[in-house]
One Martini backbone bead per residue (centre of mass of N, CA, C, O) as a GRO file, in nm:
protein
  203
    1MET     BB    1  12.215   9.817   9.211
    2ALA     BB    2  12.376   9.769   9.475
    3GLU     BB    3  12.548  10.023   9.445
    4GLY     BB    4  12.308  10.223   9.456
    5ASP     BB    5  12.207  10.136   9.738
    6ASN     BB    6  12.470  10.200   9.892
    7ARG     BB    7  12.479  10.500   9.819
    8SER     BB    8  12.203  10.570   9.943
    9THR     BB    9  12.272  10.474  10.231
   10ASN     BB   10  12.519  10.657  10.274
   11LEU     BB   11  12.370  10.923  10.226
   12LEU     BB   12  12.164  10.889  10.455
   13ALA     BB   13  12.373  10.868  10.684
   14ALA     BB   14  12.505  11.146  10.634
   15GLU     BB   15  12.248  11.319  10.666
   16THR     BB   16  12.179  11.221  10.952
   17ALA     BB   17  12.443  11.309  11.090
   18SER     BB   18  12.414  11.610  11.019
   19LEU     BB   19  12.140  11.652  11.165
   20GLU     BB   20  12.231  11.566  11.446
   21GLU     BB   21  12.440  11.794  11.477
   22GLN     BB   22  12.236  12.034  11.443
   23LEU     BB   23  12.019  11.898  11.678
   24GLN     BB   24  12.162  11.846  11.955
   25GLY     BB   25  12.026  12.081  12.133
   26TRP     BB   26  11.725  11.931  12.071
   27GLY     BB   27  11.705  11.640  12.180
   28GLU     BB   28  11.515  11.647  12.434
   29VAL     BB   29  11.277  11.788  12.292
   30MET     BB   30  11.234  11.576  12.068
   31LEU     BB   31  11.173  11.337  12.255
   32MET     BB   32  10.926  11.464  12.393
   33THR     BB   33  10.766  11.521  12.134
   34ASP     BB   34  10.756  11.228  12.038
   35LYS     BB   35  10.589  11.119  12.276
   36VAL     BB   36  10.344  11.301  12.229
   37LEU     BB   37  10.286  11.233  11.920
   38ARG     BB   38  10.268  10.905  12.002
   39TRP     BB   39  10.099  10.857  12.261
   40GLU     BB   40  10.223  10.735  12.546
   41ARG     BB   41   9.973  10.883  12.661
   42ALA     BB   42   9.633  10.930  12.698
   43TRP     BB   43   9.654  11.265  12.744
   44PHE     BB   44   9.794  11.381  12.485
   45PRO     BB   45   9.570  11.444  12.274
   46PRO     BB   46   9.411  11.656  12.450
   47ALA     BB   47   9.660  11.838  12.491
   48ILE     BB   48   9.709  11.913  12.199
   49MET     BB   49   9.425  12.036  12.147
   50GLY     BB   50   9.438  12.246  12.376
   51VAL     BB   51   9.688  12.407  12.283
   52VAL     BB   52   9.592  12.475  11.998
   53SER     BB   53   9.329  12.616  12.085
   54LEU     BB   54   9.462  12.838  12.255
   55VAL     BB   55   9.633  12.967  12.034
   56PHE     BB   56   9.388  13.030  11.840
   57LEU     BB   57   9.232  13.206  12.042
   58ILE     BB   58   9.448  13.424  12.065
   59ILE     BB   59   9.453  13.498  11.767
   60TYR     BB   60   9.150  13.568  11.749
   61TYR     BB   61   9.158  13.793  11.967
   62LEU     BB   62   9.395  13.972  11.842
   63ASP     BB   63   9.394  13.996  11.533
   64PRO     BB   64   9.634  13.989  11.341
   65SER     BB   65   9.821  14.064  11.106
   66VAL     BB   66  10.012  13.915  10.881
   67LEU     BB   67  10.278  14.061  10.951
   68SER     BB   68  10.261  14.023  11.260
   69GLY     BB   69  10.234  13.715  11.263
   70VAL     BB   70  10.499  13.648  11.116
   71SER     BB   71  10.691  13.804  11.304
   72CYS     BB   72  10.619  13.649  11.567
   73PHE     BB   73  10.690  13.367  11.465
   74VAL     BB   74  10.991  13.425  11.393
   75MET     BB   75  11.069  13.528  11.676
   76PHE     BB   76  11.006  13.261  11.821
   77LEU     BB   77  11.211  13.089  11.662
   78CYS     BB   78  11.463  13.252  11.744
   79LEU     BB   79  11.435  13.210  12.049
   80ALA     BB   80  11.437  12.900  12.044
   81ASP     BB   81  11.714  12.869  11.896
   82TYR     BB   82  11.868  13.008  12.139
   83LEU     BB   83  11.744  12.878  12.416
   84VAL     BB   84  11.722  12.566  12.401
   85PRO     BB   85  12.032  12.480  12.404
   86ILE     BB   86  12.069  12.614  12.691
   87LEU     BB   87  11.814  12.496  12.869
   88ALA     BB   88  11.779  12.187  12.823
   89PRO     BB   89  12.016  12.066  12.998
   90ARG     BB   90  11.906  12.193  13.268
   91ILE     BB   91  11.623  12.059  13.267
   92PHE     BB   92  11.699  11.745  13.176
   93GLY     BB   93  11.985  11.649  13.172
   94SER     BB   94  12.266  11.533  13.010
   95ASN     BB   95  12.339  11.278  13.204
   96LYS     BB   96  12.062  11.112  13.102
   97TRP     BB   97  12.183  11.016  12.841
   98THR     BB   98  12.107  10.740  12.650
   99THR     BB   99  12.121  10.488  12.424
  100GLU     BB  100  11.816  10.487  12.365
  101GLN     BB  101  11.794  10.791  12.307
  102GLN     BB  102  12.002  10.797  12.077
  103GLN     BB  103  11.846  10.601  11.894
  104ARG     BB  104  11.586  10.771  11.874
  105PHE     BB  105  11.721  11.024  11.759
  106HIS     BB  106  11.821  10.883  11.503
  107GLU     BB  107  11.538  10.801  11.397
  108ILE     BB  108  11.423  11.084  11.372
  109CYS     BB  109  11.636  11.194  11.172
  110SER     BB  110  11.585  10.979  10.956
  111ASN     BB  111  11.284  11.051  10.910
  112LEU     BB  112  11.335  11.344  10.823
  113VAL     BB  113  11.506  11.276  10.575
  114LYS     BB  114  11.293  11.098  10.432
  115THR     BB  115  11.077  11.319  10.413
  116ARG     BB  116  11.245  11.514  10.243
  117ARG     BB  117  11.287  11.316  10.008
  118ARG     BB  118  10.990  11.279   9.935
  119ALA     BB  119  10.931  11.574   9.870
  120VAL     BB  120  11.143  11.596   9.644
  121GLY     BB  121  11.031  11.362   9.474
  122TRP     BB  122  10.752  11.489   9.417
  123TRP     BB  123  10.863  11.743   9.282
  124LYS     BB  124  11.008  11.594   9.050
  125ARG     BB  125  10.757  11.447   8.938
  126LEU     BB  126  10.608  11.703   8.857
  127PHE     BB  127  10.824  11.793   8.640
  128THR     BB  128  10.812  11.533   8.477
  129LEU     BB  129  10.513  11.562   8.401
  130LYS     BB  130  10.548  11.833   8.256
  131GLU     BB  131  10.741  11.717   8.030
  132GLU     BB  132  10.576  11.451   7.940
  133LYS     BB  133  10.263  11.566   8.052
  134PRO     BB  134  10.133  11.868   8.015
  135LYS     BB  135   9.822  11.827   8.017
  136MET     BB  136   9.798  11.671   8.281
  137TYR     BB  137   9.938  11.881   8.454
  138PHE     BB  138   9.744  12.113   8.400
  139MET     BB  139   9.479  11.975   8.495
  140THR     BB  140   9.571  11.896   8.779
  141MET     BB  141   9.643  12.180   8.883
  142ILE     BB  142   9.374  12.324   8.829
  143ILE     BB  143   9.189  12.135   8.994
  144SER     BB  144   9.339  12.147   9.265
  145LEU     BB  145   9.342  12.461   9.301
  146ALA     BB  146   9.034  12.497   9.279
  147ALA     BB  147   8.964  12.323   9.526
  148VAL     BB  148   9.127  12.486   9.732
  149ALA     BB  149   8.987  12.759   9.678
  150TRP     BB  150   8.702  12.665   9.755
  151VAL     BB  151   8.763  12.582  10.045
  152GLY     BB  152   8.879  12.865  10.129
  153GLN     BB  153   8.599  13.010  10.075
  154GLN     BB  154   8.415  12.834  10.278
  155VAL     BB  155   8.650  12.857  10.487
  156HIS     BB  156   8.797  12.981  10.741
  157ASN     BB  157   9.122  13.041  10.776
  158LEU     BB  158   9.161  12.974  11.081
  159LEU     BB  159   9.003  12.708  11.084
  160LEU     BB  160   9.169  12.565  10.867
  161THR     BB  161   9.441  12.587  11.014
  162TYR     BB  162   9.352  12.439  11.269
  163LEU     BB  163   9.282  12.166  11.132
  164ILE     BB  164   9.560  12.113  11.004
  165VAL     BB  165   9.738  12.128  11.259
  166THR     BB  166   9.589  11.912  11.422
  167PHE     BB  167   9.625  11.680  11.221
  168LEU     BB  168   9.941  11.685  11.206
  169LEU     BB  169   9.980  11.633  11.520
  170LEU     BB  170   9.802  11.356  11.516
  171LEU     BB  171   9.927  11.168  11.296
  172PRO     BB  172  10.150  11.002  11.446
  173GLY     BB  173   9.945  10.866  11.645
  174LEU     BB  174   9.760  10.740  11.433
  175ASN     BB  175   9.986  10.562  11.314
  176GLN     BB  176  10.092  10.418  11.573
  177HIS     BB  177   9.778  10.301  11.637
  178GLY     BB  178   9.634  10.223  11.350
  179ILE     BB  179   9.391  10.410  11.257
  180ILE     BB  180   9.435  10.471  10.958
  181SER     BB  181   9.463  10.178  10.851
  182LYS     BB  182   9.186  10.089  10.947
  183TYR     BB  183   9.012  10.295  10.773
  184ILE     BB  184   9.135  10.224  10.501
  185GLY     BB  185   9.049   9.927  10.508
  186MET     BB  186   8.745   9.984  10.526
  187ALA     BB  187   8.724  10.146  10.262
  188LYS     BB  188   8.828   9.922  10.073
  189ARG     BB  189   8.606   9.715  10.138
  190GLU     BB  190   8.367   9.891  10.044
  191ILE     BB  191   8.464   9.931   9.753
  192ASN     BB  192   8.475   9.627   9.680
  193LYS     BB  193   8.175   9.573   9.727
  194LEU     BB  194   8.068   9.774   9.516
  195LEU     BB  195   8.215   9.647   9.272
  196LYS     BB  196   8.086   9.364   9.295
  197GLN     BB  197   7.792   9.460   9.271
  198LYS     BB  198   7.830   9.585   8.989
  199GLU     BB  199   7.920   9.324   8.844
  200LYS     BB  200   7.659   9.162   8.901
  201LYS     BB  201   7.466   9.356   8.753
  202ASN     BB  202   7.610   9.334   8.471
  203GLU     BB  203   7.558   9.016   8.454
   0.00000   0.00000   0.00000
């Protein structure tokens, strides 16, 4: 068991080091983005919502086709991938890179690797469920996809995408400030109260 844990830890460290090497040119940008997403200043959440709202208003105004939208998005990614490693050191100053910043950059890369592992793990669990319990897999997939299709039919595509993107960008800050855990705790307490009341009625 200990040997397996050591192997997993070593593999995580190797994957993190590899990702750090790949994203070295994005270091300063990632640190700044991390500060914004974790709401280190009070005005960051409204700024995130403002920027996202502006981008989606531009998309709504231009009303591009799917092909044009995807092409522009990929072109933007290509430009960023080329320009950011060149411009970031000049804008932020590579000589200001401290041990604390390096440690935070390492933590970000480690979290990204862990998130990727979780996603792969869920994907593998889905296929395990398909092999071991095909009926449950079938029912779960049909019900989930039908629910998603119904929501997509009821809500406009652009509005739904806007809400999802806004939520995902606010999620790190909500986690950092304990807002999600607070409301989950409140929901659990209310559910427990309802269950206790139901048990008393049954008695």
